[in-house]
């Protein structure tokens, strides 16, 4: 399903993953995802959503299949229109791809003893050397960009607070600001609002949606709430037992479709 005129950013072909032989988690996923699209990823626990997201930035290595992106995404000297399978990347090229791929987790992954600004600055560590990074030495323009990103997520007034003084929703906004310091081309958010109350969840998703549209960042968000998925996603992909069971516009996510995904899960586990 492709509901936009934007060029492709991700081309996924027959992606498979099994941690244990004969027990596949991903069973041949093939998708084209355009640049700047916000994709809502749904499915029951164990459907393969988290594994799928982790394969996209190589936190988990796929068993087989291809995940192709334009090389110019992470290589400044790359020839335009040349695509590369990220499963083949090693060393500096793999680090460059991960630098351009922001991950946002349910647990926030904030260092609570550090200030908010220091947490945000850590998103720039991939662009500095080992010694400056260890000493947390950043150029003034990097510090200024961190403040700009905090303002974008509505957290500028908390810049010099300790992170452990923040609420869960505030910590997640700091995590988004930190991700923006990577200058990402792809954001992968794994259940980013699962531990937040409904109002805070809407605030976080408002920010992610706005950032994706303003910056043209391709964004995949795993969500467990169908109402939020319908409201925020440009496109919905439903996984059932590691396969694509639904791929369409949110308006077409009917109760019958949801029941089909659930029924499919039941049939394969009986």
PDB file of C-alpha atoms in Angstrom:
ATOM      1  CA  UNK A   1       0.000   0.000   0.000  1.00  0.00           C
ATOM      2  CA  UNK A   2       1.449   3.377  -1.014  1.00  0.00           C
ATOM      3  CA  UNK A   3      -0.781   6.408  -0.470  1.00  0.00           C
ATOM      4  CA  UNK A   4       1.712   9.195  -1.166  1.00  0.00           C
ATOM      5  CA  UNK A   5       3.630  10.579  -4.129  1.00  0.00           C
ATOM      6  CA  UNK A   6       6.824  10.791  -2.070  1.00  0.00           C
ATOM      7  CA  UNK A   7       9.736   8.598  -3.207  1.00  0.00           C
ATOM      8  CA  UNK A   8      10.453   5.403  -1.330  1.00  0.00           C
ATOM      9  CA  UNK A   9      12.723   5.564   1.694  1.00  0.00           C
ATOM     10  CA  UNK A  10      12.602   1.926   2.819  1.00  0.00           C
ATOM     11  CA  UNK A  11      12.284  -1.111   0.583  1.00  0.00           C
ATOM     12  CA  UNK A  12      11.829  -4.263   2.644  1.00  0.00           C
ATOM     13  CA  UNK A  13      11.847  -7.611   0.907  1.00  0.00           C
ATOM     14  CA  UNK A  14      11.048 -11.026   2.423  1.00  0.00           C
ATOM     15  CA  UNK A  15      12.367 -10.032   5.865  1.00  0.00           C
ATOM     16  CA  UNK A  16      12.648 -13.007   8.195  1.00  0.00           C
ATOM     17  CA  UNK A  17      13.898 -13.442  11.745  1.00  0.00           C
ATOM     18  CA  UNK A  18      14.085 -16.484  14.012  1.00  0.00           C
ATOM     19  CA  UNK A  19      15.867 -16.461  17.362  1.00  0.00           C
ATOM     20  CA  UNK A  20      15.324 -20.224  17.599  1.00  0.00           C
ATOM     21  CA  UNK A  21      15.359 -22.450  14.492  1.00  0.00           C
ATOM     22  CA  UNK A  22      11.887 -23.456  13.332  1.00  0.00           C
ATOM     23  CA  UNK A  23      10.296 -20.740  15.513  1.00  0.00           C
ATOM     24  CA  UNK A  24      10.174 -17.672  13.243  1.00  0.00           C
ATOM     25  CA  UNK A  25       9.265 -14.267  14.632  1.00  0.00           C
ATOM     26  CA  UNK A  26       9.117 -12.512  11.249  1.00  0.00           C
ATOM     27  CA  UNK A  27       7.811 -14.560   8.333  1.00  0.00           C
ATOM     28  CA  UNK A  28       8.659 -12.804   5.084  1.00  0.00           C
ATOM     29  CA  UNK A  29       7.665  -9.139   5.462  1.00  0.00           C
ATOM     30  CA  UNK A  30       7.765  -7.077   2.247  1.00  0.00           C
ATOM     31  CA  UNK A  31       6.922  -3.364   2.312  1.00  0.00           C
ATOM     32  CA  UNK A  32       7.712  -0.090   0.546  1.00  0.00           C
ATOM     33  CA  UNK A  33       7.653   2.907   2.895  1.00  0.00           C
ATOM     34  CA  UNK A  34       7.817   6.410   1.369  1.00  0.00           C
ATOM     35  CA  UNK A  35       9.903   9.253   2.697  1.00  0.00           C
ATOM     36  CA  UNK A  36       8.208  11.246   5.452  1.00  0.00           C
ATOM     37  CA  UNK A  37       5.352   8.798   6.036  1.00  0.00           C
ATOM     38  CA  UNK A  38       4.132   8.169   9.591  1.00  0.00           C
ATOM     39  CA  UNK A  39       3.289   4.486   9.910  1.00  0.00           C
ATOM     40  CA  UNK A  40       1.304   3.050  12.802  1.00  0.00           C
ATOM     41  CA  UNK A  41       2.350  -0.514  13.585  1.00  0.00           C
ATOM     42  CA  UNK A  42      -0.256  -2.640  15.370  1.00  0.00           C
ATOM     43  CA  UNK A  43      -0.615  -6.249  16.441  1.00  0.00           C
ATOM     44  CA  UNK A  44      -0.910  -8.405  19.519  1.00  0.00           C
ATOM     45  CA  UNK A  45       1.996  -9.038  21.855  1.00  0.00           C
ATOM     46  CA  UNK A  46       4.319 -11.499  20.159  1.00  0.00           C
ATOM     47  CA  UNK A  47       3.243 -10.491  16.650  1.00  0.00           C
ATOM     48  CA  UNK A  48       6.775  -9.317  15.828  1.00  0.00           C
ATOM     49  CA  UNK A  49       6.423  -5.532  16.071  1.00  0.00           C
ATOM     50  CA  UNK A  50       9.440  -4.891  18.308  1.00  0.00           C
ATOM     51  CA  UNK A  51      11.627  -7.344  16.412  1.00  0.00           C
ATOM     52  CA  UNK A  52      10.649  -5.683  13.136  1.00  0.00           C
ATOM     53  CA  UNK A  53      11.609  -2.226  14.414  1.00  0.00           C
ATOM     54  CA  UNK A  54      14.904  -3.486  15.813  1.00  0.00           C
ATOM     55  CA  UNK A  55      15.796  -5.105  12.509  1.00  0.00           C
ATOM     56  CA  UNK A  56      15.453  -1.720  10.812  1.00  0.00           C
ATOM     57  CA  UNK A  57      18.359  -0.210  12.737  1.00  0.00           C
ATOM     58  CA  UNK A  58      20.283  -3.457  13.213  1.00  0.00           C
ATOM     59  CA  UNK A  59      19.798  -3.732  16.960  1.00  0.00           C
ATOM     60  CA  UNK A  60      18.716  -7.194  15.822  1.00  0.00           C
ATOM     61  CA  UNK A  61      20.182  -8.871  12.741  1.00  0.00           C
ATOM     62  CA  UNK A  62      17.637 -10.361  10.359  1.00  0.00           C
ATOM     63  CA  UNK A  63      17.926 -14.045   9.499  1.00  0.00           C
ATOM     64  CA  UNK A  64      17.327 -13.291   5.817  1.00  0.00           C
ATOM     65  CA  UNK A  65      15.776 -10.733   3.496  1.00  0.00           C
ATOM     66  CA  UNK A  66      16.679  -7.197   2.475  1.00  0.00           C
ATOM     67  CA  UNK A  67      16.154  -3.755   4.012  1.00  0.00           C
ATOM     68  CA  UNK A  68      17.208  -1.251   1.365  1.00  0.00           C
ATOM     69  CA  UNK A  69      17.664   2.506   1.849  1.00  0.00           C
ATOM     70  CA  UNK A  70      19.241   5.214  -0.328  1.00  0.00           C
ATOM     71  CA  UNK A  71      22.969   5.271   0.446  1.00  0.00           C
ATOM     72  CA  UNK A  72      22.850   9.076   0.537  1.00  0.00           C
ATOM     73  CA  UNK A  73      20.749   8.727   3.713  1.00  0.00           C
ATOM     74  CA  UNK A  74      23.877   8.136   5.774  1.00  0.00           C
ATOM     75  CA  UNK A  75      26.822   8.670   3.381  1.00  0.00           C
ATOM     76  CA  UNK A  76      27.398  12.308   2.419  1.00  0.00           C
ATOM     77  CA  UNK A  77      29.517  11.446  -0.643  1.00  0.00           C
ATOM     78  CA  UNK A  78      27.119   8.823  -1.971  1.00  0.00           C
ATOM     79  CA  UNK A  79      25.926   8.832  -5.565  1.00  0.00           C
ATOM     80  CA  UNK A  80      22.189   9.700  -5.749  1.00  0.00           C
ATOM     81  CA  UNK A  81      19.709   6.881  -6.417  1.00  0.00           C
ATOM     82  CA  UNK A  82      22.072   4.169  -5.213  1.00  0.00           C
ATOM     83  CA  UNK A  83      20.398   1.811  -2.741  1.00  0.00           C
ATOM     84  CA  UNK A  84      22.095  -0.368  -0.137  1.00  0.00           C
ATOM     85  CA  UNK A  85      20.890  -3.280   1.988  1.00  0.00           C
ATOM     86  CA  UNK A  86      21.539  -2.271   5.602  1.00  0.00           C
ATOM     87  CA  UNK A  87      21.976  -5.939   6.500  1.00  0.00           C
ATOM     88  CA  UNK A  88      25.304  -5.778   4.664  1.00  0.00           C
ATOM     89  CA  UNK A  89      26.636  -2.727   6.533  1.00  0.00           C
ATOM     90  CA  UNK A  90      29.627  -3.114   8.818  1.00  0.00           C
ATOM     91  CA  UNK A  91      31.891  -0.865  10.874  1.00  0.00           C
ATOM     92  CA  UNK A  92      31.759   2.853  10.084  1.00  0.00           C
ATOM     93  CA  UNK A  93      28.873   2.500   7.630  1.00  0.00           C
ATOM     94  CA  UNK A  94      26.722   0.700  10.184  1.00  0.00           C
ATOM     95  CA  UNK A  95      27.500   3.375  12.780  1.00  0.00           C
ATOM     96  CA  UNK A  96      26.568   6.049  10.230  1.00  0.00           C
ATOM     97  CA  UNK A  97      23.211   4.350   9.558  1.00  0.00           C
ATOM     98  CA  UNK A  98      22.443   4.067  13.272  1.00  0.00           C
ATOM     99  CA  UNK A  99      23.334   7.727  13.711  1.00  0.00           C
ATOM    100  CA  UNK A 100      20.554   8.598  11.277  1.00  0.00           C
ATOM    101  CA  UNK A 101      18.050   6.235  12.924  1.00  0.00           C
ATOM    102  CA  UNK A 102      16.435   7.492  16.118  1.00  0.00           C
ATOM    103  CA  UNK A 103      14.957   4.992  18.586  1.00  0.00           C
ATOM    104  CA  UNK A 104      12.310   5.940  21.150  1.00  0.00           C
ATOM    105  CA  UNK A 105      11.369   3.362  23.764  1.00  0.00           C
ATOM    106  CA  UNK A 106       8.523   2.856  26.221  1.00  0.00           C
ATOM    107  CA  UNK A 107      10.984   3.100  29.151  1.00  0.00           C
ATOM    108  CA  UNK A 108      12.299   6.532  27.949  1.00  0.00           C
ATOM    109  CA  UNK A 109      15.967   5.478  28.503  1.00  0.00           C
ATOM    110  CA  UNK A 110      16.747   8.773  30.210  1.00  0.00           C
ATOM    111  CA  UNK A 111      19.758   9.073  32.543  1.00  0.00           C
ATOM    112  CA  UNK A 112      17.863  10.370  35.541  1.00  0.00           C
ATOM    113  CA  UNK A 113      20.837  11.706  37.501  1.00  0.00           C
ATOM    114  CA  UNK A 114      21.783  13.997  34.600  1.00  0.00           C
ATOM    115  CA  UNK A 115      20.128  17.276  33.723  1.00  0.00           C
ATOM    116  CA  UNK A 116      17.622  17.486  30.909  1.00  0.00           C
ATOM    117  CA  UNK A 117      20.064  19.378  28.672  1.00  0.00           C
ATOM    118  CA  UNK A 118      22.794  16.779  29.241  1.00  0.00           C
ATOM    119  CA  UNK A 119      20.399  14.009  28.276  1.00  0.00           C
ATOM    120  CA  UNK A 120      19.502  15.833  25.074  1.00  0.00           C
ATOM    121  CA  UNK A 121      23.143  16.544  24.227  1.00  0.00           C
ATOM    122  CA  UNK A 122      23.877  12.822  24.450  1.00  0.00           C
ATOM    123  CA  UNK A 123      21.953  12.429  21.196  1.00  0.00           C
ATOM    124  CA  UNK A 124      24.884  14.157  19.474  1.00  0.00           C
ATOM    125  CA  UNK A 125      27.534  11.745  20.761  1.00  0.00           C
ATOM    126  CA  UNK A 126      27.616   9.874  17.461  1.00  0.00           C
ATOM    127  CA  UNK A 127      29.019  12.996  15.799  1.00  0.00           C
ATOM    128  CA  UNK A 128      31.943  13.653  18.179  1.00  0.00           C
ATOM    129  CA  UNK A 129      35.183  11.854  18.932  1.00  0.00           C
ATOM    130  CA  UNK A 130      35.722   9.454  21.815  1.00  0.00           C
ATOM    131  CA  UNK A 131      37.533  11.894  24.124  1.00  0.00           C
ATOM    132  CA  UNK A 132      35.174  14.882  23.675  1.00  0.00           C
ATOM    133  CA  UNK A 133      32.240  12.504  24.047  1.00  0.00           C
ATOM    134  CA  UNK A 134      33.587  10.975  27.254  1.00  0.00           C
ATOM    135  CA  UNK A 135      34.192  14.438  28.686  1.00  0.00           C
ATOM    136  CA  UNK A 136      30.840  15.666  27.323  1.00  0.00           C
ATOM    137  CA  UNK A 137      32.484  18.565  25.516  1.00  0.00           C
ATOM    138  CA  UNK A 138      30.137  20.026  22.924  1.00  0.00           C
ATOM    139  CA  UNK A 139      30.519  23.077  20.712  1.00  0.00           C
ATOM    140  CA  UNK A 140      28.344  26.130  21.506  1.00  0.00           C
ATOM    141  CA  UNK A 141      26.269  25.588  18.364  1.00  0.00           C
ATOM    142  CA  UNK A 142      25.478  22.032  19.478  1.00  0.00           C
ATOM    143  CA  UNK A 143      24.359  23.317  22.879  1.00  0.00           C
ATOM    144  CA  UNK A 144      22.198  25.893  21.101  1.00  0.00           C
ATOM    145  CA  UNK A 145      20.619  23.177  18.949  1.00  0.00           C
ATOM    146  CA  UNK A 146      19.811  21.168  22.067  1.00  0.00           C
ATOM    147  CA  UNK A 147      17.923  24.155  23.461  1.00  0.00           C
ATOM    148  CA  UNK A 148      16.078  24.582  20.154  1.00  0.00           C
ATOM    149  CA  UNK A 149      15.018  20.937  20.224  1.00  0.00           C
ATOM    150  CA  UNK A 150      13.838  21.261  23.817  1.00  0.00           C
ATOM    151  CA  UNK A 151      11.744  24.235  22.770  1.00  0.00           C
ATOM    152  CA  UNK A 152      10.231  22.179  19.940  1.00  0.00           C
ATOM    153  CA  UNK A 153       8.971  19.588  22.421  1.00  0.00           C
ATOM    154  CA  UNK A 154       7.837  22.163  24.991  1.00  0.00           C
ATOM    155  CA  UNK A 155      10.560  21.397  27.534  1.00  0.00           C
ATOM    156  CA  UNK A 156      12.862  24.423  27.303  1.00  0.00           C
ATOM    157  CA  UNK A 157      11.938  25.705  30.762  1.00  0.00           C
ATOM    158  CA  UNK A 158      13.099  22.407  32.258  1.00  0.00           C
ATOM    159  CA  UNK A 159      16.489  22.393  30.502  1.00  0.00           C
ATOM    160  CA  UNK A 160      18.576  22.521  33.675  1.00  0.00           C
ATOM    161  CA  UNK A 161      16.422  20.336  35.905  1.00  0.00           C
ATOM    162  CA  UNK A 162      17.526  16.853  36.831  1.00  0.00           C
ATOM    163  CA  UNK A 163      15.706  14.330  34.698  1.00  0.00           C
ATOM    164  CA  UNK A 164      14.438  12.419  37.736  1.00  0.00           C
ATOM    165  CA  UNK A 165      12.320  15.458  38.635  1.00  0.00           C
ATOM    166  CA  UNK A 166      10.204  15.026  35.508  1.00  0.00           C
ATOM    167  CA  UNK A 167       6.960  13.153  34.936  1.00  0.00           C
ATOM    168  CA  UNK A 168       6.820  10.216  32.535  1.00  0.00           C
ATOM    169  CA  UNK A 169       5.366  12.318  29.736  1.00  0.00           C
ATOM    170  CA  UNK A 170       8.044  14.969  30.226  1.00  0.00           C
ATOM    171  CA  UNK A 171      10.782  12.333  30.142  1.00  0.00           C
ATOM    172  CA  UNK A 172       9.433  11.001  26.857  1.00  0.00           C
ATOM    173  CA  UNK A 173       9.494  14.504  25.385  1.00  0.00           C
ATOM    174  CA  UNK A 174      13.134  14.789  26.451  1.00  0.00           C
ATOM    175  CA  UNK A 175      13.777  11.479  24.692  1.00  0.00           C
ATOM    176  CA  UNK A 176      12.280  12.927  21.497  1.00  0.00           C
ATOM    177  CA  UNK A 177      14.483  16.030  21.777  1.00  0.00           C
ATOM    178  CA  UNK A 178      17.500  13.763  22.255  1.00  0.00           C
ATOM    179  CA  UNK A 179      16.536  11.817  19.137  1.00  0.00           C
ATOM    180  CA  UNK A 180      16.328  15.051  17.139  1.00  0.00           C
ATOM    181  CA  UNK A 181      19.967  15.743  18.045  1.00  0.00           C
ATOM    182  CA  UNK A 182      20.874  12.794  15.825  1.00  0.00           C
ATOM    183  CA  UNK A 183      19.417  14.647  12.814  1.00  0.00           C
ATOM    184  CA  UNK A 184      17.531  11.444  12.014  1.00  0.00           C
ATOM    185  CA  UNK A 185      16.113  10.390   8.677  1.00  0.00           C
ATOM    186  CA  UNK A 186      14.159   7.573  10.337  1.00  0.00           C
ATOM    187  CA  UNK A 187      12.458   7.446  13.753  1.00  0.00           C
ATOM    188  CA  UNK A 188      11.438   4.097  15.245  1.00  0.00           C
ATOM    189  CA  UNK A 189       9.180   4.415  18.288  1.00  0.00           C
ATOM    190  CA  UNK A 190       8.438   1.169  20.142  1.00  0.00           C
ATOM    191  CA  UNK A 191       5.286   1.619  22.267  1.00  0.00           C
ATOM    192  CA  UNK A 192       6.310   5.203  23.175  1.00  0.00           C
ATOM    193  CA  UNK A 193       3.065   5.999  25.020  1.00  0.00           C
ATOM    194  CA  UNK A 194       2.168   2.610  26.523  1.00  0.00           C
ATOM    195  CA  UNK A 195       3.014   3.724  30.071  1.00  0.00           C
ATOM    196  CA  UNK A 196       1.421   7.186  29.824  1.00  0.00           C
ATOM    197  CA  UNK A 197      -2.093   8.312  30.651  1.00  0.00           C
ATOM    198  CA  UNK A 198      -4.312   9.262  27.663  1.00  0.00           C
ATOM    199  CA  UNK A 199      -3.703  13.021  27.805  1.00  0.00           C
ATOM    200  CA  UNK A 200       0.075  12.686  28.032  1.00  0.00           C
ATOM    201  CA  UNK A 201      -0.010  10.066  25.276  1.00  0.00           C
ATOM    202  CA  UNK A 202      -1.751  12.540  22.978  1.00  0.00           C
ATOM    203  CA  UNK A 203       0.836  15.216  23.782  1.00  0.00           C
ATOM    204  CA  UNK A 204       3.722  12.906  22.891  1.00  0.00           C
ATOM    205  CA  UNK A 205       2.066  11.711  19.673  1.00  0.00           C
ATOM    206  CA  UNK A 206       1.200  15.301  18.695  1.00  0.00           C
ATOM    207  CA  UNK A 207       4.913  16.101  18.921  1.00  0.00           C
ATOM    208  CA  UNK A 208       6.009  13.038  16.961  1.00  0.00           C
ATOM    209  CA  UNK A 209       3.459  13.737  14.238  1.00  0.00           C
ATOM    210  CA  UNK A 210       4.468  17.408  13.985  1.00  0.00           C
ATOM    211  CA  UNK A 211       8.187  16.634  13.881  1.00  0.00           C
ATOM    212  CA  UNK A 212       7.686  13.975  11.213  1.00  0.00           C
ATOM    213  CA  UNK A 213       5.768  16.400   9.009  1.00  0.00           C
ATOM    214  CA  UNK A 214       7.939  19.468   9.580  1.00  0.00           C
ATOM    215  CA  UNK A 215      11.238  17.645   9.077  1.00  0.00           C
ATOM    216  CA  UNK A 216      10.106  15.013   6.573  1.00  0.00           C
ATOM    217  CA  UNK A 217      11.264  12.179   8.839  1.00  0.00           C
ATOM    218  CA  UNK A 218       9.996   8.703   8.028  1.00  0.00           C
ATOM    219  CA  UNK A 219       8.464   7.469  11.287  1.00  0.00           C
ATOM    220  CA  UNK A 220       7.266   4.046  12.414  1.00  0.00           C
ATOM    221  CA  UNK A 221       5.349   3.931  15.698  1.00  0.00           C
ATOM    222  CA  UNK A 222       4.250   0.747  17.425  1.00  0.00           C
ATOM    223  CA  UNK A 223       0.956   1.425  19.210  1.00  0.00           C
ATOM    224  CA  UNK A 224      -1.420  -0.688  21.258  1.00  0.00           C
ATOM    225  CA  UNK A 225      -4.391   1.702  21.081  1.00  0.00           C
ATOM    226  CA  UNK A 226      -6.431   1.581  17.887  1.00  0.00           C
ATOM    227  CA  UNK A 227      -8.002   4.989  18.514  1.00  0.00           C
ATOM    228  CA  UNK A 228      -4.577   6.659  18.620  1.00  0.00           C
ATOM    229  CA  UNK A 229      -3.434   4.704  15.580  1.00  0.00           C
ATOM    230  CA  UNK A 230      -6.411   5.922  13.544  1.00  0.00           C
ATOM    231  CA  UNK A 231      -5.859   9.506  14.662  1.00  0.00           C
ATOM    232  CA  UNK A 232      -2.132   9.894  14.098  1.00  0.00           C
ATOM    233  CA  UNK A 233      -0.957   7.438  11.438  1.00  0.00           C
ATOM    234  CA  UNK A 234      -0.843   8.132   7.702  1.00  0.00           C
ATOM    235  CA  UNK A 235      -0.820   4.390   7.155  1.00  0.00           C
ATOM    236  CA  UNK A 236      -1.448   1.352   9.353  1.00  0.00           C
ATOM    237  CA  UNK A 237       0.422  -1.938   9.147  1.00  0.00           C
ATOM    238  CA  UNK A 238      -0.990  -4.799  11.186  1.00  0.00           C
ATOM    239  CA  UNK A 239       1.193  -7.774  12.041  1.00  0.00           C
ATOM    240  CA  UNK A 240      -0.117 -11.196  13.019  1.00  0.00           C
ATOM    241  CA  UNK A 241       2.326 -13.986  13.828  1.00  0.00           C
ATOM    242  CA  UNK A 242       5.135 -12.188  12.025  1.00  0.00           C
ATOM    243  CA  UNK A 243       3.224 -11.578   8.788  1.00  0.00           C
ATOM    244  CA  UNK A 244       1.567  -8.484   7.326  1.00  0.00           C
ATOM    245  CA  UNK A 245      -2.139  -9.008   7.939  1.00  0.00           C
ATOM    246  CA  UNK A 246      -3.243  -5.441   7.131  1.00  0.00           C
ATOM    247  CA  UNK A 247      -1.654  -2.579   5.194  1.00  0.00           C
ATOM    248  CA  UNK A 248      -3.940   0.316   4.379  1.00  0.00           C
ATOM    249  CA  UNK A 249      -5.222   3.742   5.376  1.00  0.00           C
ATOM    250  CA  UNK A 250      -6.408   4.211   8.977  1.00  0.00           C
ATOM    251  CA  UNK A 251      -9.970   4.813   7.790  1.00  0.00           C
ATOM    252  CA  UNK A 252     -10.076   1.220   6.568  1.00  0.00           C
ATOM    253  CA  UNK A 253      -9.131  -0.228   9.951  1.00  0.00           C
ATOM    254  CA  UNK A 254     -12.609  -1.576  10.638  1.00  0.00           C
ATOM    255  CA  UNK A 255     -13.730  -3.804  13.530  1.00  0.00           C
ATOM    256  CA  UNK A 256     -13.897  -6.668  11.050  1.00  0.00           C
ATOM    257  CA  UNK A 257     -10.243  -6.157  10.119  1.00  0.00           C
ATOM    258  CA  UNK A 258      -9.206  -6.049  13.768  1.00  0.00           C
ATOM    259  CA  UNK A 259     -11.151  -9.242  14.417  1.00  0.00           C
ATOM    260  CA  UNK A 260      -9.492 -10.863  11.417  1.00  0.00           C
ATOM    261  CA  UNK A 261      -6.042 -10.159  12.850  1.00  0.00           C
ATOM    262  CA  UNK A 262      -7.094 -11.565  16.213  1.00  0.00           C
ATOM    263  CA  UNK A 263      -8.774 -14.599  14.641  1.00  0.00           C
ATOM    264  CA  UNK A 264      -5.649 -15.271  12.637  1.00  0.00           C
ATOM    265  CA  UNK A 265      -3.654 -15.299  15.846  1.00  0.00           C
ATOM    266  CA  UNK A 266      -6.104 -17.718  17.443  1.00  0.00           C
ATOM    267  CA  UNK A 267      -6.034 -20.095  14.492  1.00  0.00           C
ATOM    268  CA  UNK A 268      -2.243 -20.292  14.530  1.00  0.00           C
ATOM    269  CA  UNK A 269      -1.999 -20.902  18.270  1.00  0.00           C
ATOM    270  CA  UNK A 270      -4.738 -23.523  18.678  1.00  0.00           C
TER     271      UNK A 270
END
